[in-house]
Amino acid sequence: YEDTGSANSTTIGGSLAGVSVSHKINQDTSTETKASGSMGGVSVKVHSKDDDLTGGTDTSTTLSTEVQGVTLTYAKTTSDDGTAQDGYIGNGAIAANSSADAIGIKTSIAGNTVQFKAITINGEDSNKVIVTRALGAGATFEATYTDTDDSDTLDLELAVKF
């Protein structure tokens, strides 16, 4: 059990049998509920936020499991206010009055993390292939290829830590 509060919000939460639940009340503006846990080898995350000012609700559900070193993930999010919360499709990727579904697969090949995501946002499809490679001294290289209905994009990133 955890109860934290400030002048602007109060959060109550806890864990039981491997399932964590929290509920946050923001002063006169919104409520937010999160639940996560693992059941039968499947990780489940649910996040819901109700905005009292706009009357909108944003929800997301993410399911994932690992089989023989391959992670399979499904995510679904709906948004009245334009706040994606799932983290899998991408925070901020969803506009108001939207819904999105994603399915993905992730594994390790020859020292690289390779991931494929098929994402549909309001009927618009996109596919992503992401390859990440840890380099020496904490540096990381990431290549992301995105194929949408309108365009193809290749994004190359080199992250260096000091």
PDB file of C-alpha atoms in Angstrom:
ATOM      1  CA  TYR A   1       0.000   0.000   0.000  1.00  0.00           C
ATOM      2  CA  GLU A   2       1.260   3.465  -0.893  1.00  0.00           C
ATOM      3  CA  ASP A   3      -0.476   6.777  -0.292  1.00  0.00           C
ATOM      4  CA  THR A   4       1.275   9.896  -1.523  1.00  0.00           C
ATOM      5  CA  GLY A   5      -0.160  13.350  -1.746  1.00  0.00           C
ATOM      6  CA  SER A   6       0.647  16.925  -2.614  1.00  0.00           C
ATOM      7  CA  ALA A   7      -1.303  20.136  -2.820  1.00  0.00           C
ATOM      8  CA  ASN A   8      -2.365  19.190  -6.351  1.00  0.00           C
ATOM      9  CA  SER A   9      -2.828  15.417  -6.338  1.00  0.00           C
ATOM     10  CA  THR A  10      -3.278  12.271  -4.260  1.00  0.00           C
ATOM     11  CA  THR A  11      -2.143   8.783  -5.270  1.00  0.00           C
ATOM     12  CA  ILE A  12      -3.068   5.505  -3.681  1.00  0.00           C
ATOM     13  CA  GLY A  13      -1.620   2.211  -4.834  1.00  0.00           C
ATOM     14  CA  GLY A  14      -0.289  -1.180  -3.934  1.00  0.00           C
ATOM     15  CA  SER A  15       0.602  -4.657  -5.072  1.00  0.00           C
ATOM     16  CA  LEU A  16      -1.047  -8.000  -4.436  1.00  0.00           C
ATOM     17  CA  ALA A  17      -0.066 -11.370  -5.924  1.00  0.00           C
ATOM     18  CA  GLY A  18       2.218  -9.690  -8.485  1.00  0.00           C
ATOM     19  CA  VAL A  19      -0.373  -7.189  -9.713  1.00  0.00           C
ATOM     20  CA  SER A  20       0.348  -3.510  -9.112  1.00  0.00           C
ATOM     21  CA  VAL A  21      -2.511  -1.004  -9.085  1.00  0.00           C
ATOM     22  CA  SER A  22      -2.480   2.754  -8.541  1.00  0.00           C
ATOM     23  CA  HIS A  23      -5.099   5.476  -8.692  1.00  0.00           C
ATOM     24  CA  LYS A  24      -4.199   9.162  -8.859  1.00  0.00           C
ATOM     25  CA  ILE A  25      -6.608  12.030  -8.316  1.00  0.00           C
ATOM     26  CA  ASN A  26      -5.455  15.404  -9.593  1.00  0.00           C
ATOM     27  CA  GLN A  27      -7.128  18.328  -7.888  1.00  0.00           C
ATOM     28  CA  ASP A  28     -10.382  19.027  -9.756  1.00  0.00           C
ATOM     29  CA  THR A  29      -8.902  18.076 -13.154  1.00  0.00           C
ATOM     30  CA  SER A  30      -8.408  14.372 -13.766  1.00  0.00           C
ATOM     31  CA  THR A  31      -8.064  10.848 -12.450  1.00  0.00           C
ATOM     32  CA  GLU A  32      -5.574   8.258 -13.614  1.00  0.00           C
ATOM     33  CA  THR A  33      -5.623   4.500 -13.025  1.00  0.00           C
ATOM     34  CA  LYS A  34      -2.805   2.061 -13.800  1.00  0.00           C
ATOM     35  CA  ALA A  35      -2.586  -1.705 -13.394  1.00  0.00           C
ATOM     36  CA  SER A  36       0.179  -4.080 -14.380  1.00  0.00           C
ATOM     37  CA  GLY A  37       1.216  -7.628 -13.748  1.00  0.00           C
ATOM     38  CA  SER A  38       2.095 -10.958 -15.257  1.00  0.00           C
ATOM     39  CA  MET A  39      -0.346 -13.818 -15.655  1.00  0.00           C
ATOM     40  CA  GLY A  40       0.559 -17.146 -17.233  1.00  0.00           C
ATOM     41  CA  GLY A  41       3.727 -15.706 -18.748  1.00  0.00           C
ATOM     42  CA  VAL A  42       1.915 -12.748 -20.323  1.00  0.00           C
ATOM     43  CA  SER A  43       2.748  -9.244 -19.123  1.00  0.00           C
ATOM     44  CA  VAL A  44      -0.337  -6.997 -18.975  1.00  0.00           C
ATOM     45  CA  LYS A  45      -0.398  -3.200 -18.584  1.00  0.00           C
ATOM     46  CA  VAL A  46      -3.555  -1.077 -18.489  1.00  0.00           C
ATOM     47  CA  HIS A  47      -3.581   2.713 -18.196  1.00  0.00           C
ATOM     48  CA  SER A  48      -6.650   4.955 -18.133  1.00  0.00           C
ATOM     49  CA  LYS A  49      -6.886   8.712 -17.678  1.00  0.00           C
ATOM     50  CA  ASP A  50     -10.158  10.623 -17.344  1.00  0.00           C
ATOM     51  CA  ASP A  51      -9.975  14.388 -17.841  1.00  0.00           C
ATOM     52  CA  ASP A  52     -12.721  16.182 -15.921  1.00  0.00           C
ATOM     53  CA  LEU A  53     -12.200  19.485 -17.758  1.00  0.00           C
ATOM     54  CA  THR A  54     -12.662  18.147 -21.293  1.00  0.00           C
ATOM     55  CA  GLY A  55     -14.719  15.070 -20.446  1.00  0.00           C
ATOM     56  CA  GLY A  56     -12.281  12.951 -22.445  1.00  0.00           C
ATOM     57  CA  THR A  57     -10.842   9.538 -21.648  1.00  0.00           C
ATOM     58  CA  ASP A  58      -7.540   8.073 -22.821  1.00  0.00           C
ATOM     59  CA  THR A  59      -6.925   4.355 -22.361  1.00  0.00           C
ATOM     60  CA  SER A  60      -4.213   1.927 -23.361  1.00  0.00           C
ATOM     61  CA  THR A  61      -3.653  -1.795 -22.972  1.00  0.00           C
ATOM     62  CA  THR A  62      -0.393  -3.601 -23.699  1.00  0.00           C
ATOM     63  CA  LEU A  63       0.141  -7.375 -23.704  1.00  0.00           C
ATOM     64  CA  SER A  64       3.534  -8.987 -24.192  1.00  0.00           C
ATOM     65  CA  THR A  65       5.159 -12.365 -23.820  1.00  0.00           C
ATOM     66  CA  GLU A  66       8.472 -13.996 -24.633  1.00  0.00           C
ATOM     67  CA  VAL A  67       8.797 -17.317 -26.450  1.00  0.00           C
ATOM     68  CA  GLN A  68      12.215 -18.844 -27.242  1.00  0.00           C
ATOM     69  CA  GLY A  69      13.951 -15.433 -27.001  1.00  0.00           C
ATOM     70  CA  VAL A  70      11.358 -13.660 -29.152  1.00  0.00           C
ATOM     71  CA  THR A  71       9.162 -10.995 -27.548  1.00  0.00           C
ATOM     72  CA  LEU A  72       5.637 -10.628 -28.969  1.00  0.00           C
ATOM     73  CA  THR A  73       3.700  -7.456 -28.128  1.00  0.00           C
ATOM     74  CA  TYR A  74       0.183  -6.161 -28.783  1.00  0.00           C
ATOM     75  CA  ALA A  75      -0.900  -2.631 -27.864  1.00  0.00           C
ATOM     76  CA  LYS A  76      -4.215  -0.819 -28.211  1.00  0.00           C
ATOM     77  CA  THR A  77      -4.917   2.776 -27.296  1.00  0.00           C
ATOM     78  CA  THR A  78      -7.887   5.104 -27.683  1.00  0.00           C
ATOM     79  CA  SER A  79      -7.861   8.803 -27.039  1.00  0.00           C
ATOM     80  CA  ASP A  80     -10.534  11.469 -26.721  1.00  0.00           C
ATOM     81  CA  ASP A  81      -7.964  14.169 -25.849  1.00  0.00           C
ATOM     82  CA  GLY A  82      -4.925  13.205 -27.920  1.00  0.00           C
ATOM     83  CA  THR A  83      -2.703  11.752 -25.219  1.00  0.00           C
ATOM     84  CA  ALA A  84      -1.229   8.373 -26.111  1.00  0.00           C
ATOM     85  CA  GLN A  85      -0.027   6.661 -22.975  1.00  0.00           C
ATOM     86  CA  ASP A  86       1.091   3.256 -24.070  1.00  0.00           C
ATOM     87  CA  GLY A  87       4.753   3.923 -24.784  1.00  0.00           C
ATOM     88  CA  TYR A  88       4.765   1.152 -27.395  1.00  0.00           C
ATOM     89  CA  ILE A  89       3.066   3.011 -30.230  1.00  0.00           C
ATOM     90  CA  GLY A  90       4.755   6.217 -29.086  1.00  0.00           C
ATOM     91  CA  ASN A  91       3.830   8.815 -26.527  1.00  0.00           C
ATOM     92  CA  GLY A  92       2.191  11.784 -28.206  1.00  0.00           C
ATOM     93  CA  ALA A  93       1.665   9.865 -31.460  1.00  0.00           C
ATOM     94  CA  ILE A  94      -2.112   9.838 -31.179  1.00  0.00           C
ATOM     95  CA  ALA A  95      -4.294  12.851 -32.009  1.00  0.00           C
ATOM     96  CA  ALA A  96      -7.613  13.622 -30.345  1.00  0.00           C
ATOM     97  CA  ASN A  97     -10.522  11.271 -31.107  1.00  0.00           C
ATOM     98  CA  SER A  98      -8.182   8.536 -32.274  1.00  0.00           C
ATOM     99  CA  SER A  99      -7.565   4.860 -31.856  1.00  0.00           C
ATOM    100  CA  ALA A 100      -4.478   2.827 -32.592  1.00  0.00           C
ATOM    101  CA  ASP A 101      -3.435  -0.815 -32.621  1.00  0.00           C
ATOM    102  CA  ALA A 102       0.068  -2.229 -32.867  1.00  0.00           C
ATOM    103  CA  ILE A 103       1.609  -5.652 -32.997  1.00  0.00           C
ATOM    104  CA  GLY A 104       5.308  -6.282 -32.791  1.00  0.00           C
ATOM    105  CA  ILE A 105       8.068  -8.829 -32.606  1.00  0.00           C
ATOM    106  CA  LYS A 106      11.523  -8.293 -31.089  1.00  0.00           C
ATOM    107  CA  THR A 107      14.591 -10.532 -30.871  1.00  0.00           C
ATOM    108  CA  SER A 108      18.366 -10.501 -30.805  1.00  0.00           C
ATOM    109  CA  ILE A 109      20.337 -11.415 -33.929  1.00  0.00           C
ATOM    110  CA  ALA A 110      24.156 -11.369 -34.066  1.00  0.00           C
ATOM    111  CA  GLY A 111      24.425  -8.905 -31.175  1.00  0.00           C
ATOM    112  CA  ASN A 112      21.778  -6.578 -32.597  1.00  0.00           C
ATOM    113  CA  THR A 113      18.290  -6.015 -31.215  1.00  0.00           C
ATOM    114  CA  VAL A 114      15.890  -6.308 -34.154  1.00  0.00           C
ATOM    115  CA  GLN A 115      12.286  -5.201 -33.838  1.00  0.00           C
ATOM    116  CA  PHE A 116       9.318  -5.033 -36.219  1.00  0.00           C
ATOM    117  CA  LYS A 117       6.147  -3.055 -35.461  1.00  0.00           C
ATOM    118  CA  ALA A 118       2.950  -2.940 -37.515  1.00  0.00           C
ATOM    119  CA  ILE A 119       0.910   0.078 -36.374  1.00  0.00           C
ATOM    120  CA  THR A 120      -2.540   1.273 -37.447  1.00  0.00           C
ATOM    121  CA  ILE A 121      -3.669   4.738 -36.338  1.00  0.00           C
ATOM    122  CA  ASN A 122      -7.208   5.685 -37.449  1.00  0.00           C
ATOM    123  CA  GLY A 123      -6.985   3.308 -40.398  1.00  0.00           C
ATOM    124  CA  GLU A 124      -3.555   4.568 -41.539  1.00  0.00           C
ATOM    125  CA  ASP A 125      -1.004   1.764 -41.581  1.00  0.00           C
ATOM    126  CA  SER A 126       2.714   2.001 -40.911  1.00  0.00           C
ATOM    127  CA  ASN A 127       5.431  -0.589 -40.516  1.00  0.00           C
ATOM    128  CA  LYS A 128       8.682  -0.052 -38.645  1.00  0.00           C
ATOM    129  CA  VAL A 129      11.890  -2.025 -38.569  1.00  0.00           C
ATOM    130  CA  ILE A 130      14.242  -0.962 -35.780  1.00  0.00           C
ATOM    131  CA  VAL A 131      17.790  -2.293 -35.429  1.00  0.00           C
ATOM    132  CA  THR A 132      19.786  -1.315 -32.336  1.00  0.00           C
ATOM    133  CA  ARG A 133      23.443  -2.102 -31.700  1.00  0.00           C
ATOM    134  CA  ALA A 134      25.389  -1.424 -28.509  1.00  0.00           C
ATOM    135  CA  LEU A 135      28.824  -0.040 -29.360  1.00  0.00           C
ATOM    136  CA  GLY A 136      31.891   0.411 -27.181  1.00  0.00           C
ATOM    137  CA  ALA A 137      32.097   2.906 -24.268  1.00  0.00           C
ATOM    138  CA  GLY A 138      28.319   3.082 -23.819  1.00  0.00           C
ATOM    139  CA  ALA A 139      27.524   4.336 -27.334  1.00  0.00           C
ATOM    140  CA  THR A 140      24.459   2.995 -29.170  1.00  0.00           C
ATOM    141  CA  PHE A 141      23.558   2.980 -32.863  1.00  0.00           C
ATOM    142  CA  GLU A 142      19.918   2.733 -33.963  1.00  0.00           C
ATOM    143  CA  ALA A 143      18.509   2.484 -37.478  1.00  0.00           C
ATOM    144  CA  THR A 144      14.742   2.887 -37.932  1.00  0.00           C
ATOM    145  CA  TYR A 145      13.007   2.308 -41.266  1.00  0.00           C
ATOM    146  CA  THR A 146       9.366   3.439 -41.375  1.00  0.00           C
ATOM    147  CA  ASP A 147       7.009   2.612 -44.239  1.00  0.00           C
ATOM    148  CA  THR A 148       3.671   4.468 -44.162  1.00  0.00           C
ATOM    149  CA  ASP A 149       0.842   4.847 -46.656  1.00  0.00           C
ATOM    150  CA  ASP A 150       2.399   8.170 -47.753  1.00  0.00           C
ATOM    151  CA  SER A 151       6.176   7.839 -47.416  1.00  0.00           C
ATOM    152  CA  ASP A 152       9.250   5.845 -46.457  1.00  0.00           C
ATOM    153  CA  THR A 153      11.734   7.161 -43.882  1.00  0.00           C
ATOM    154  CA  LEU A 154      15.153   6.011 -42.722  1.00  0.00           C
ATOM    155  CA  ASP A 155      16.300   7.465 -39.391  1.00  0.00           C
ATOM    156  CA  LEU A 156      19.859   6.819 -38.191  1.00  0.00           C
ATOM    157  CA  GLU A 157      20.858   7.715 -34.618  1.00  0.00           C
ATOM    158  CA  LEU A 158      24.146   7.506 -32.780  1.00  0.00           C
ATOM    159  CA  ALA A 159      23.848   8.013 -29.013  1.00  0.00           C
ATOM    160  CA  VAL A 160      27.062   8.692 -27.086  1.00  0.00           C
ATOM    161  CA  LYS A 161      27.267   8.849 -23.288  1.00  0.00           C
ATOM    162  CA  PHE A 162      29.793  10.971 -21.447  1.00  0.00           C
TER     163      PHE A 162
END
